[in-house]
Amino acid sequence: MFSNEVLFFGGFIVMITIMLLLDLGVFFKTKDHIVKFKEAAAWTVAWIALAMIFYVIIRTHGDLIHGMENYAQLEGIAQKYAPHLKLIPGDFEASLEIYRKNMSLEFITGYLLEYALSVDNIFVIILIFASFGVRPKYYKKVLLWGVLGAIVMRFVFIFVGSALMQRFEWIIYIFGLLLVYQGGKIFFEGGEDEKIDPAKHPVVKFASKYLPVFPRYVREHFFVLKKGKWMITPLFVVVLIIEFTDLIFAVDSVPAVFSVTKDPYVVFFSNIFAIMGLRSMFFFLSNIMGLFRFLKYGLGVLLVFIGGKMLAHAPLERMGFETVYSLYVILGILAISILASVLIPEKKVAENKALPNS
């Protein structure tokens, strides 16, 4: 009645929903509170561990996603999503092992890439909360609804994008150019101080013009009834801004993962695990973000690399450029960015900037 893809996808959504409810405290009622470093670290580890468990599932049973039962089906799916794979004609089990190994590698590479790009999203969310004066104890609630909206948007973005790429192969070059542009922009502007003017934000302008907005926060409420009329509070406007921000980031991150795999299910799974871990990582990193000031430059280089890979995907495939090479490059860029942040004291950077022009 239902295809393997629908059943696997449904099971994945159920698992994520249960974990999200646990994180929310639905099963164990908790009040709005400031998430401490220890709690954030525990949930960060939990989401990473869950992603690793899912990696093992794909490594051992990844073929169940598409329900391949014979070599002909396997060959058809591989040709559609992984044409670079060298299967063994007539040997279904050995070819299946090659396919599972590649799929699991694509998942972990896409997950790492999406998680890394989420760091830039965190920079912006911190600015949003600071600019709009959101109280720390409401961060968790706002981020929850931001995550739920992001899941829906990513679902649409990924599967529509996959359908377009299957039909119009030239779209991959559009994505590649976009990533190179965005990466260069991040790299050259990464050191500039960013600010958000609440009054000039496009979402605020839209909400002020078309929606009934109450002029002040009403504790944790998104809606308030005044004089028989329902109005949205500034806290709900912040949720809309975070949704808008994630939509902008999806334009970068989703095409980036498509450079790793053309399988929309792998793209979706890796995206969702990274997004679900975004809330806990926000609280984990928000207090130590200043320690990794070069990480944003690294993300710029990372996007340029991914964009360049998409632009040169045809010759790279002929040369035998494998997914594992992308994983090595991503790990290398992130490691260099973090090490540079740790090893180069901020004082030296400040002194260099203060030197007069000769």
mmCIF file of C-alpha atoms in Angstrom:
data_model
loop_
_atom_site.group_PDB
_atom_site.id
_atom_site.type_symbol
_atom_site.label_atom_id
_atom_site.label_comp_id
_atom_site.label_asym_id
_atom_site.label_seq_id
_atom_site.Cartn_x
_atom_site.Cartn_y
_atom_site.Cartn_z
ATOM 1 C CA MET A 1 0.000 0.000 0.000
ATOM 2 C CA PHE A 2 2.799 2.403 0.944
ATOM 3 C CA SER A 3 6.230 2.527 -0.666
ATOM 4 C CA ASN A 4 9.394 1.893 1.335
ATOM 5 C CA GLU A 5 10.281 5.565 0.953
ATOM 6 C CA VAL A 6 6.986 6.681 2.554
ATOM 7 C CA LEU A 7 7.276 4.154 5.406
ATOM 8 C CA PHE A 8 10.916 5.002 6.134
ATOM 9 C CA PHE A 9 10.167 8.706 5.930
ATOM 10 C CA GLY A 10 7.150 8.321 8.251
ATOM 11 C CA GLY A 11 9.197 6.376 10.791
ATOM 12 C CA PHE A 12 11.877 9.062 10.686
ATOM 13 C CA ILE A 13 9.336 11.822 11.372
ATOM 14 C CA VAL A 14 7.847 9.849 14.306
ATOM 15 C CA MET A 15 11.310 9.361 15.832
ATOM 16 C CA ILE A 16 12.180 13.056 15.450
ATOM 17 C CA THR A 17 8.818 14.084 16.929
ATOM 18 C CA ILE A 18 9.341 11.910 20.022
ATOM 19 C CA MET A 19 12.824 13.344 20.573
ATOM 20 C CA LEU A 20 11.547 16.877 20.091
ATOM 21 C CA LEU A 21 8.765 16.309 22.657
ATOM 22 C CA LEU A 22 11.338 15.002 25.114
ATOM 23 C CA ASP A 23 13.533 18.023 24.495
ATOM 24 C CA LEU A 24 10.518 20.288 25.002
ATOM 25 C CA GLY A 25 9.628 18.657 28.285
ATOM 26 C CA VAL A 26 6.131 17.679 27.153
ATOM 27 C CA PHE A 27 6.363 14.317 28.911
ATOM 28 C CA PHE A 28 7.850 15.980 31.991
ATOM 29 C CA LYS A 29 6.253 19.403 32.427
ATOM 30 C CA THR A 30 8.835 22.158 32.661
ATOM 31 C CA LYS A 31 8.442 25.907 32.868
ATOM 32 C CA ASP A 32 10.166 28.432 30.634
ATOM 33 C CA HIS A 33 13.696 28.750 31.935
ATOM 34 C CA ILE A 34 17.156 29.884 30.971
ATOM 35 C CA VAL A 35 18.953 26.914 29.407
ATOM 36 C CA LYS A 36 22.243 26.439 31.223
ATOM 37 C CA PHE A 37 25.478 25.365 29.585
ATOM 38 C CA LYS A 38 25.323 21.878 31.113
ATOM 39 C CA GLU A 39 21.783 21.190 29.846
ATOM 40 C CA ALA A 40 22.662 22.530 26.391
ATOM 41 C CA ALA A 41 25.802 20.390 26.238
ATOM 42 C CA ALA A 42 23.824 17.271 27.200
ATOM 43 C CA TRP A 43 21.229 17.840 24.471
ATOM 44 C CA THR A 44 23.926 18.662 21.932
ATOM 45 C CA VAL A 45 25.598 15.332 22.668
ATOM 46 C CA ALA A 46 22.210 13.567 22.529
ATOM 47 C CA TRP A 47 21.377 14.940 19.055
ATOM 48 C CA ILE A 48 24.849 14.146 17.716
ATOM 49 C CA ALA A 49 24.608 10.618 19.145
ATOM 50 C CA LEU A 50 21.189 10.172 17.517
ATOM 51 C CA ALA A 51 22.631 11.284 14.170
ATOM 52 C CA MET A 52 25.453 8.746 14.559
ATOM 53 C CA ILE A 53 22.944 5.985 15.315
ATOM 54 C CA PHE A 54 21.041 6.940 12.177
ATOM 55 C CA TYR A 55 24.337 6.804 10.274
ATOM 56 C CA VAL A 56 24.793 3.194 11.430
ATOM 57 C CA ILE A 57 21.223 2.359 10.359
ATOM 58 C CA ILE A 58 21.883 3.726 6.871
ATOM 59 C CA ARG A 59 25.243 1.948 6.739
ATOM 60 C CA THR A 60 23.625 -1.409 7.477
ATOM 61 C CA HIS A 61 20.100 -0.999 6.065
ATOM 62 C CA GLY A 62 20.205 2.072 3.815
ATOM 63 C CA ASP A 63 18.757 0.125 0.904
ATOM 64 C CA LEU A 64 15.431 -0.068 2.770
ATOM 65 C CA ILE A 65 14.814 3.621 2.034
ATOM 66 C CA HIS A 66 14.243 2.886 -1.647
ATOM 67 C CA GLY A 67 13.201 -0.760 -1.225
ATOM 68 C CA MET A 68 15.705 -2.340 -3.622
ATOM 69 C CA GLU A 69 15.190 -6.109 -3.916
ATOM 70 C CA ASN A 70 17.300 -7.007 -6.941
ATOM 71 C CA TYR A 71 20.234 -5.795 -8.991
ATOM 72 C CA ALA A 72 18.057 -4.115 -11.643
ATOM 73 C CA GLN A 73 16.324 -1.932 -9.031
ATOM 74 C CA LEU A 74 19.637 -1.121 -7.390
ATOM 75 C CA GLU A 75 21.179 -0.151 -10.711
ATOM 76 C CA GLY A 76 18.218 2.130 -11.500
ATOM 77 C CA ILE A 77 18.396 3.956 -8.157
ATOM 78 C CA ALA A 78 22.186 4.256 -8.359
ATOM 79 C CA GLN A 79 21.957 5.685 -11.869
ATOM 80 C CA LYS A 80 19.430 8.254 -10.634
ATOM 81 C CA TYR A 81 21.123 9.380 -7.434
ATOM 82 C CA ALA A 82 24.730 8.125 -7.549
ATOM 83 C CA PRO A 83 25.821 7.607 -11.174
ATOM 84 C CA HIS A 84 29.495 7.646 -10.155
ATOM 85 C CA LEU A 85 29.181 4.345 -8.254
ATOM 86 C CA LYS A 86 30.935 1.349 -9.767
ATOM 87 C CA LEU A 87 28.612 -1.547 -9.084
ATOM 88 C CA ILE A 88 29.458 -5.191 -9.734
ATOM 89 C CA PRO A 89 27.144 -6.543 -12.472
ATOM 90 C CA GLY A 90 25.428 -9.751 -11.428
ATOM 91 C CA ASP A 91 26.545 -9.518 -7.787
ATOM 92 C CA PHE A 92 23.622 -7.943 -5.970
ATOM 93 C CA GLU A 93 24.935 -8.319 -2.407
ATOM 94 C CA ALA A 94 28.368 -6.867 -3.160
ATOM 95 C CA SER A 95 26.827 -3.984 -5.109
ATOM 96 C CA LEU A 96 24.382 -3.370 -2.272
ATOM 97 C CA GLU A 97 27.302 -3.080 0.139
ATOM 98 C CA ILE A 98 28.926 -0.484 -2.149
ATOM 99 C CA TYR A 99 25.665 1.451 -2.299
ATOM 100 C CA ARG A 100 25.121 1.401 1.497
ATOM 101 C CA LYS A 101 28.668 2.528 2.160
ATOM 102 C CA ASN A 102 28.321 5.433 -0.248
ATOM 103 C CA MET A 103 24.897 6.450 1.095
ATOM 104 C CA SER A 104 26.081 6.486 4.716
ATOM 105 C CA LEU A 105 29.143 8.510 3.731
ATOM 106 C CA GLU A 106 26.921 11.010 1.908
ATOM 107 C CA PHE A 107 24.710 11.296 4.991
ATOM 108 C CA ILE A 108 27.549 11.967 7.438
ATOM 109 C CA THR A 109 29.234 14.416 5.046
ATOM 110 C CA GLY A 110 25.966 16.274 4.438
ATOM 111 C CA TYR A 111 25.229 16.308 8.168
ATOM 112 C CA LEU A 112 28.649 17.728 9.033
ATOM 113 C CA LEU A 113 28.365 20.325 6.269
ATOM 114 C CA GLU A 114 24.870 21.403 7.367
ATOM 115 C CA TYR A 115 25.893 21.487 11.031
ATOM 116 C CA ALA A 116 28.882 23.682 10.188
ATOM 117 C CA LEU A 117 26.752 26.090 8.151
ATOM 118 C CA SER A 118 24.247 26.229 11.032
ATOM 119 C CA VAL A 119 26.906 28.009 13.077
ATOM 120 C CA ASP A 120 26.484 31.071 10.863
ATOM 121 C CA ASN A 121 22.747 30.846 11.484
ATOM 122 C CA ILE A 122 23.451 30.922 15.218
ATOM 123 C CA PHE A 123 25.462 34.142 14.826
ATOM 124 C CA VAL A 124 22.387 35.781 13.289
ATOM 125 C CA ILE A 125 19.923 34.367 15.848
ATOM 126 C CA ILE A 126 22.058 35.783 18.671
ATOM 127 C CA LEU A 127 21.889 39.183 16.967
ATOM 128 C CA ILE A 128 18.111 38.872 16.544
ATOM 129 C CA PHE A 129 17.512 38.069 20.219
ATOM 130 C CA ALA A 130 19.800 40.896 21.331
ATOM 131 C CA SER A 131 18.334 43.441 18.897
ATOM 132 C CA PHE A 132 14.722 42.670 19.821
ATOM 133 C CA GLY A 133 15.338 42.403 23.566
ATOM 134 C CA VAL A 134 14.033 38.843 23.969
ATOM 135 C CA ARG A 135 14.404 37.550 27.533
ATOM 136 C CA PRO A 136 16.753 34.526 27.738
ATOM 137 C CA LYS A 137 14.142 32.305 29.418
ATOM 138 C CA TYR A 138 11.984 32.526 26.259
ATOM 139 C CA TYR A 139 14.788 31.594 23.850
ATOM 140 C CA LYS A 140 13.919 27.893 23.966
ATOM 141 C CA LYS A 141 10.253 28.416 23.092
ATOM 142 C CA VAL A 142 11.022 30.799 20.224
ATOM 143 C CA LEU A 143 13.663 28.454 18.799
ATOM 144 C CA LEU A 144 11.260 25.499 19.020
ATOM 145 C CA TRP A 145 8.733 27.132 16.715
ATOM 146 C CA GLY A 146 11.556 28.348 14.515
ATOM 147 C CA VAL A 147 12.767 24.760 14.157
ATOM 148 C CA LEU A 148 9.290 23.402 13.354
ATOM 149 C CA GLY A 149 8.828 25.989 10.629
ATOM 150 C CA ALA A 150 12.313 25.231 9.304
ATOM 151 C CA ILE A 151 11.467 21.519 8.982
ATOM 152 C CA VAL A 152 8.428 22.271 6.822
ATOM 153 C CA MET A 153 10.335 24.751 4.649
ATOM 154 C CA ARG A 154 13.305 22.403 4.200
ATOM 155 C CA PHE A 155 10.971 19.579 3.189
ATOM 156 C CA VAL A 156 9.451 21.693 0.419
ATOM 157 C CA PHE A 157 12.773 23.220 -0.615
ATOM 158 C CA ILE A 158 14.627 19.893 -0.786
ATOM 159 C CA PHE A 159 12.104 17.826 -2.723
ATOM 160 C CA VAL A 160 11.194 20.637 -5.123
ATOM 161 C CA GLY A 161 14.901 21.316 -5.625
ATOM 162 C CA SER A 162 15.572 17.636 -6.258
ATOM 163 C CA ALA A 163 12.779 17.428 -8.831
ATOM 164 C CA LEU A 164 14.129 20.491 -10.626
ATOM 165 C CA MET A 165 17.690 19.130 -10.641
ATOM 166 C CA GLN A 166 16.489 15.813 -12.050
ATOM 167 C CA ARG A 167 14.686 17.621 -14.863
ATOM 168 C CA PHE A 168 17.040 20.554 -15.492
ATOM 169 C CA GLU A 169 20.660 19.543 -14.884
ATOM 170 C CA TRP A 170 21.914 23.080 -15.543
ATOM 171 C CA ILE A 171 20.371 24.223 -12.230
ATOM 172 C CA ILE A 172 23.381 22.737 -10.454
ATOM 173 C CA TYR A 173 25.508 25.481 -12.034
ATOM 174 C CA ILE A 174 23.113 28.156 -10.720
ATOM 175 C CA PHE A 175 23.466 26.666 -7.243
ATOM 176 C CA GLY A 176 27.243 26.547 -7.625
ATOM 177 C CA LEU A 177 27.520 30.212 -8.620
ATOM 178 C CA LEU A 178 25.237 31.196 -5.741
ATOM 179 C CA LEU A 179 27.389 29.346 -3.212
ATOM 180 C CA VAL A 180 30.638 30.804 -4.551
ATOM 181 C CA TYR A 181 29.140 34.309 -4.354
ATOM 182 C CA GLN A 182 27.811 33.782 -0.824
ATOM 183 C CA GLY A 183 31.061 32.202 0.318
ATOM 184 C CA GLY A 184 33.112 35.096 -1.021
ATOM 185 C CA LYS A 185 30.740 37.567 0.594
ATOM 186 C CA ILE A 186 31.018 35.836 3.989
ATOM 187 C CA PHE A 187 34.808 35.585 3.719
ATOM 188 C CA PHE A 188 35.390 39.237 2.865
ATOM 189 C CA GLU A 189 32.720 40.636 5.179
ATOM 190 C CA GLY A 190 33.084 38.123 8.008
ATOM 191 C CA GLY A 191 35.059 40.476 10.213
ATOM 192 C CA GLU A 192 32.647 43.374 9.978
ATOM 193 C CA ASP A 193 30.396 44.168 12.922
ATOM 194 C CA GLU A 194 26.835 43.134 12.131
ATOM 195 C CA LYS A 195 23.814 44.946 13.459
ATOM 196 C CA ILE A 196 20.074 44.531 13.082
ATOM 197 C CA ASP A 197 17.825 47.582 13.148
ATOM 198 C CA PRO A 198 14.452 46.228 14.377
ATOM 199 C CA ALA A 199 12.468 49.078 12.804
ATOM 200 C CA LYS A 200 13.994 48.508 9.361
ATOM 201 C CA HIS A 201 13.775 44.710 9.235
ATOM 202 C CA PRO A 202 11.530 43.618 6.293
ATOM 203 C CA VAL A 203 9.519 41.201 8.472
ATOM 204 C CA VAL A 204 8.827 43.943 11.015
ATOM 205 C CA LYS A 205 7.722 46.305 8.231
ATOM 206 C CA PHE A 206 5.433 43.622 6.787
ATOM 207 C CA ALA A 207 3.928 42.722 10.168
ATOM 208 C CA SER A 208 3.390 46.370 11.097
ATOM 209 C CA LYS A 209 1.603 47.033 7.817
ATOM 210 C CA TYR A 210 -0.566 43.928 7.446
ATOM 211 C CA LEU A 211 -0.921 42.333 10.898
ATOM 212 C CA PRO A 212 -2.357 43.575 14.227
ATOM 213 C CA VAL A 213 0.778 43.844 16.383
ATOM 214 C CA PHE A 214 0.598 44.556 20.101
ATOM 215 C CA PRO A 215 3.245 47.171 21.023
ATOM 216 C CA ARG A 216 4.973 45.248 23.824
ATOM 217 C CA TYR A 217 5.884 41.751 25.021
ATOM 218 C CA VAL A 218 3.284 39.852 27.059
ATOM 219 C CA ARG A 219 5.439 37.340 28.940
ATOM 220 C CA GLU A 220 5.771 34.122 26.856
ATOM 221 C CA HIS A 221 2.597 34.686 24.816
ATOM 222 C CA PHE A 222 2.536 34.885 21.017
ATOM 223 C CA PHE A 223 -1.044 36.183 20.891
ATOM 224 C CA VAL A 224 -3.048 38.470 23.152
ATOM 225 C CA LEU A 225 -6.767 39.392 23.228
ATOM 226 C CA LYS A 226 -7.331 43.125 23.574
ATOM 227 C CA LYS A 227 -10.773 44.769 23.336
ATOM 228 C CA GLY A 228 -12.222 41.676 21.690
ATOM 229 C CA LYS A 229 -9.482 41.569 19.031
ATOM 230 C CA TRP A 230 -6.659 39.042 18.779
ATOM 231 C CA MET A 231 -3.228 40.589 18.236
ATOM 232 C CA ILE A 232 0.240 39.125 17.764
ATOM 233 C CA THR A 233 2.965 40.051 20.227
ATOM 234 C CA PRO A 234 6.536 41.113 19.410
ATOM 235 C CA LEU A 235 7.648 37.620 20.512
ATOM 236 C CA PHE A 236 5.679 36.102 17.620
ATOM 237 C CA VAL A 237 7.247 38.652 15.272
ATOM 238 C CA VAL A 238 10.655 37.367 16.417
ATOM 239 C CA VAL A 239 9.542 33.829 15.483
ATOM 240 C CA LEU A 240 8.604 35.101 12.009
ATOM 241 C CA ILE A 241 12.017 36.761 11.695
ATOM 242 C CA ILE A 242 13.787 33.517 12.605
ATOM 243 C CA GLU A 243 11.677 31.643 10.031
ATOM 244 C CA PHE A 244 12.600 34.262 7.427
ATOM 245 C CA THR A 245 16.266 33.970 8.398
ATOM 246 C CA ASP A 246 16.214 30.187 8.054
ATOM 247 C CA LEU A 247 14.641 30.512 4.623
ATOM 248 C CA ILE A 248 17.562 32.729 3.582
ATOM 249 C CA PHE A 249 20.083 30.240 4.997
ATOM 250 C CA ALA A 250 18.315 27.351 3.276
ATOM 251 C CA VAL A 251 19.171 28.968 -0.056
ATOM 252 C CA ASP A 252 22.833 28.316 0.811
ATOM 253 C CA SER A 253 22.781 25.149 2.880
ATOM 254 C CA VAL A 254 20.371 22.967 0.880
ATOM 255 C CA PRO A 255 22.213 23.406 -2.457
ATOM 256 C CA ALA A 256 25.463 22.792 -0.566
ATOM 257 C CA VAL A 257 24.274 19.350 0.568
ATOM 258 C CA PHE A 258 23.082 18.604 -2.981
ATOM 259 C CA SER A 259 26.743 18.896 -3.964
ATOM 260 C CA VAL A 260 27.357 15.866 -1.735
ATOM 261 C CA THR A 261 24.376 13.737 -2.782
ATOM 262 C CA LYS A 262 21.539 13.927 -5.282
ATOM 263 C CA ASP A 263 19.313 11.706 -3.124
ATOM 264 C CA PRO A 264 16.633 14.045 -1.636
ATOM 265 C CA TYR A 265 16.010 11.662 1.270
ATOM 266 C CA VAL A 266 19.650 11.763 2.354
ATOM 267 C CA VAL A 267 19.632 15.549 1.953
ATOM 268 C CA PHE A 268 16.480 15.796 4.084
ATOM 269 C CA PHE A 269 17.720 13.435 6.814
ATOM 270 C CA SER A 270 21.074 15.232 7.146
ATOM 271 C CA ASN A 271 19.365 18.653 7.125
ATOM 272 C CA ILE A 272 16.809 17.735 9.774
ATOM 273 C CA PHE A 273 19.346 16.230 12.168
ATOM 274 C CA ALA A 274 21.429 19.395 11.894
ATOM 275 C CA ILE A 275 18.373 21.645 12.378
ATOM 276 C CA MET A 276 17.119 19.631 15.360
ATOM 277 C CA GLY A 277 20.511 20.022 16.985
ATOM 278 C CA LEU A 278 20.540 23.745 16.241
ATOM 279 C CA ARG A 279 18.555 24.740 19.367
ATOM 280 C CA SER A 280 20.816 22.927 21.804
ATOM 281 C CA MET A 281 23.934 24.033 19.922
ATOM 282 C CA PHE A 282 22.699 27.638 20.143
ATOM 283 C CA PHE A 283 22.736 27.523 23.951
ATOM 284 C CA PHE A 284 25.975 25.541 23.938
ATOM 285 C CA LEU A 285 27.849 27.978 21.693
ATOM 286 C CA SER A 286 26.248 31.315 22.548
ATOM 287 C CA ASN A 287 28.537 31.858 25.537
ATOM 288 C CA ILE A 288 31.738 30.752 23.792
ATOM 289 C CA MET A 289 31.079 32.016 20.255
ATOM 290 C CA GLY A 290 33.743 34.694 20.652
ATOM 291 C CA LEU A 291 36.410 32.004 20.991
ATOM 292 C CA PHE A 292 35.911 30.946 17.361
ATOM 293 C CA ARG A 293 36.110 34.296 15.571
ATOM 294 C CA PHE A 294 37.833 32.775 12.510
ATOM 295 C CA LEU A 295 35.144 30.143 12.054
ATOM 296 C CA LYS A 296 33.020 32.480 9.956
ATOM 297 C CA TYR A 297 35.894 32.966 7.516
ATOM 298 C CA GLY A 298 36.195 29.188 7.352
ATOM 299 C CA LEU A 299 32.508 28.909 6.480
ATOM 300 C CA GLY A 300 33.084 31.359 3.631
ATOM 301 C CA VAL A 301 35.910 29.191 2.277
ATOM 302 C CA LEU A 302 33.719 26.131 2.743
ATOM 303 C CA LEU A 303 30.911 27.583 0.625
ATOM 304 C CA VAL A 304 33.366 28.581 -2.106
ATOM 305 C CA PHE A 305 34.743 25.023 -2.145
ATOM 306 C CA ILE A 306 31.273 23.466 -2.320
ATOM 307 C CA GLY A 307 30.162 25.923 -5.002
ATOM 308 C CA GLY A 308 33.302 25.254 -7.035
ATOM 309 C CA LYS A 309 32.696 21.521 -6.705
ATOM 310 C CA MET A 310 29.187 21.952 -8.127
ATOM 311 C CA LEU A 311 30.479 24.041 -11.031
ATOM 312 C CA ALA A 312 33.131 21.441 -11.834
ATOM 313 C CA HIS A 313 31.096 18.352 -10.954
ATOM 314 C CA ALA A 314 31.359 16.748 -14.416
ATOM 315 C CA PRO A 315 35.192 16.761 -14.703
ATOM 316 C CA LEU A 316 35.528 15.861 -11.022
ATOM 317 C CA GLU A 317 33.317 12.791 -11.501
ATOM 318 C CA ARG A 318 35.424 11.727 -14.486
ATOM 319 C CA MET A 319 38.548 12.133 -12.363
ATOM 320 C CA GLY A 320 37.028 9.898 -9.679
ATOM 321 C CA PHE A 321 36.514 12.559 -7.004
ATOM 322 C CA GLU A 322 34.751 10.647 -4.228
ATOM 323 C CA THR A 323 32.445 11.817 -1.440
ATOM 324 C CA VAL A 324 35.061 10.984 1.167
ATOM 325 C CA TYR A 325 37.367 13.625 -0.331
ATOM 326 C CA SER A 326 34.695 16.273 0.310
ATOM 327 C CA LEU A 327 34.466 15.030 3.905
ATOM 328 C CA TYR A 328 38.241 15.433 4.340
ATOM 329 C CA VAL A 329 38.187 18.964 2.908
ATOM 330 C CA ILE A 330 35.257 20.022 5.117
ATOM 331 C CA LEU A 331 36.955 18.633 8.240
ATOM 332 C CA GLY A 332 40.230 20.316 7.248
ATOM 333 C CA ILE A 333 38.644 23.750 6.737
ATOM 334 C CA LEU A 334 36.778 23.571 10.052
ATOM 335 C CA ALA A 335 39.860 22.328 11.930
ATOM 336 C CA ILE A 336 42.078 25.110 10.537
ATOM 337 C CA SER A 337 39.445 27.763 11.383
ATOM 338 C CA ILE A 338 39.084 26.538 14.971
ATOM 339 C CA LEU A 339 42.837 26.118 15.495
ATOM 340 C CA ALA A 340 43.509 29.606 14.135
ATOM 341 C CA SER A 341 40.925 31.008 16.555
ATOM 342 C CA VAL A 342 42.572 29.228 19.493
ATOM 343 C CA LEU A 343 46.238 29.766 18.578
ATOM 344 C CA ILE A 344 46.095 33.403 17.407
ATOM 345 C CA PRO A 345 45.289 35.634 20.377
ATOM 346 C CA GLU A 346 42.625 38.258 19.753
ATOM 347 C CA LYS A 347 44.927 40.938 21.131
ATOM 348 C CA LYS A 348 47.355 40.466 18.229
ATOM 349 C CA VAL A 349 44.551 40.825 15.731
ATOM 350 C CA ALA A 350 43.431 44.035 17.400
ATOM 351 C CA GLU A 351 47.005 45.386 17.428
ATOM 352 C CA ASN A 352 47.451 44.601 13.729
ATOM 353 C CA LYS A 353 44.250 46.479 12.895
ATOM 354 C CA ALA A 354 45.461 49.450 14.923
ATOM 355 C CA LEU A 355 48.740 49.811 12.991
ATOM 356 C CA PRO A 356 48.801 53.003 10.876
ATOM 357 C CA ASN A 357 49.153 52.760 7.115
ATOM 358 C CA SER A 358 52.701 53.193 5.949
#
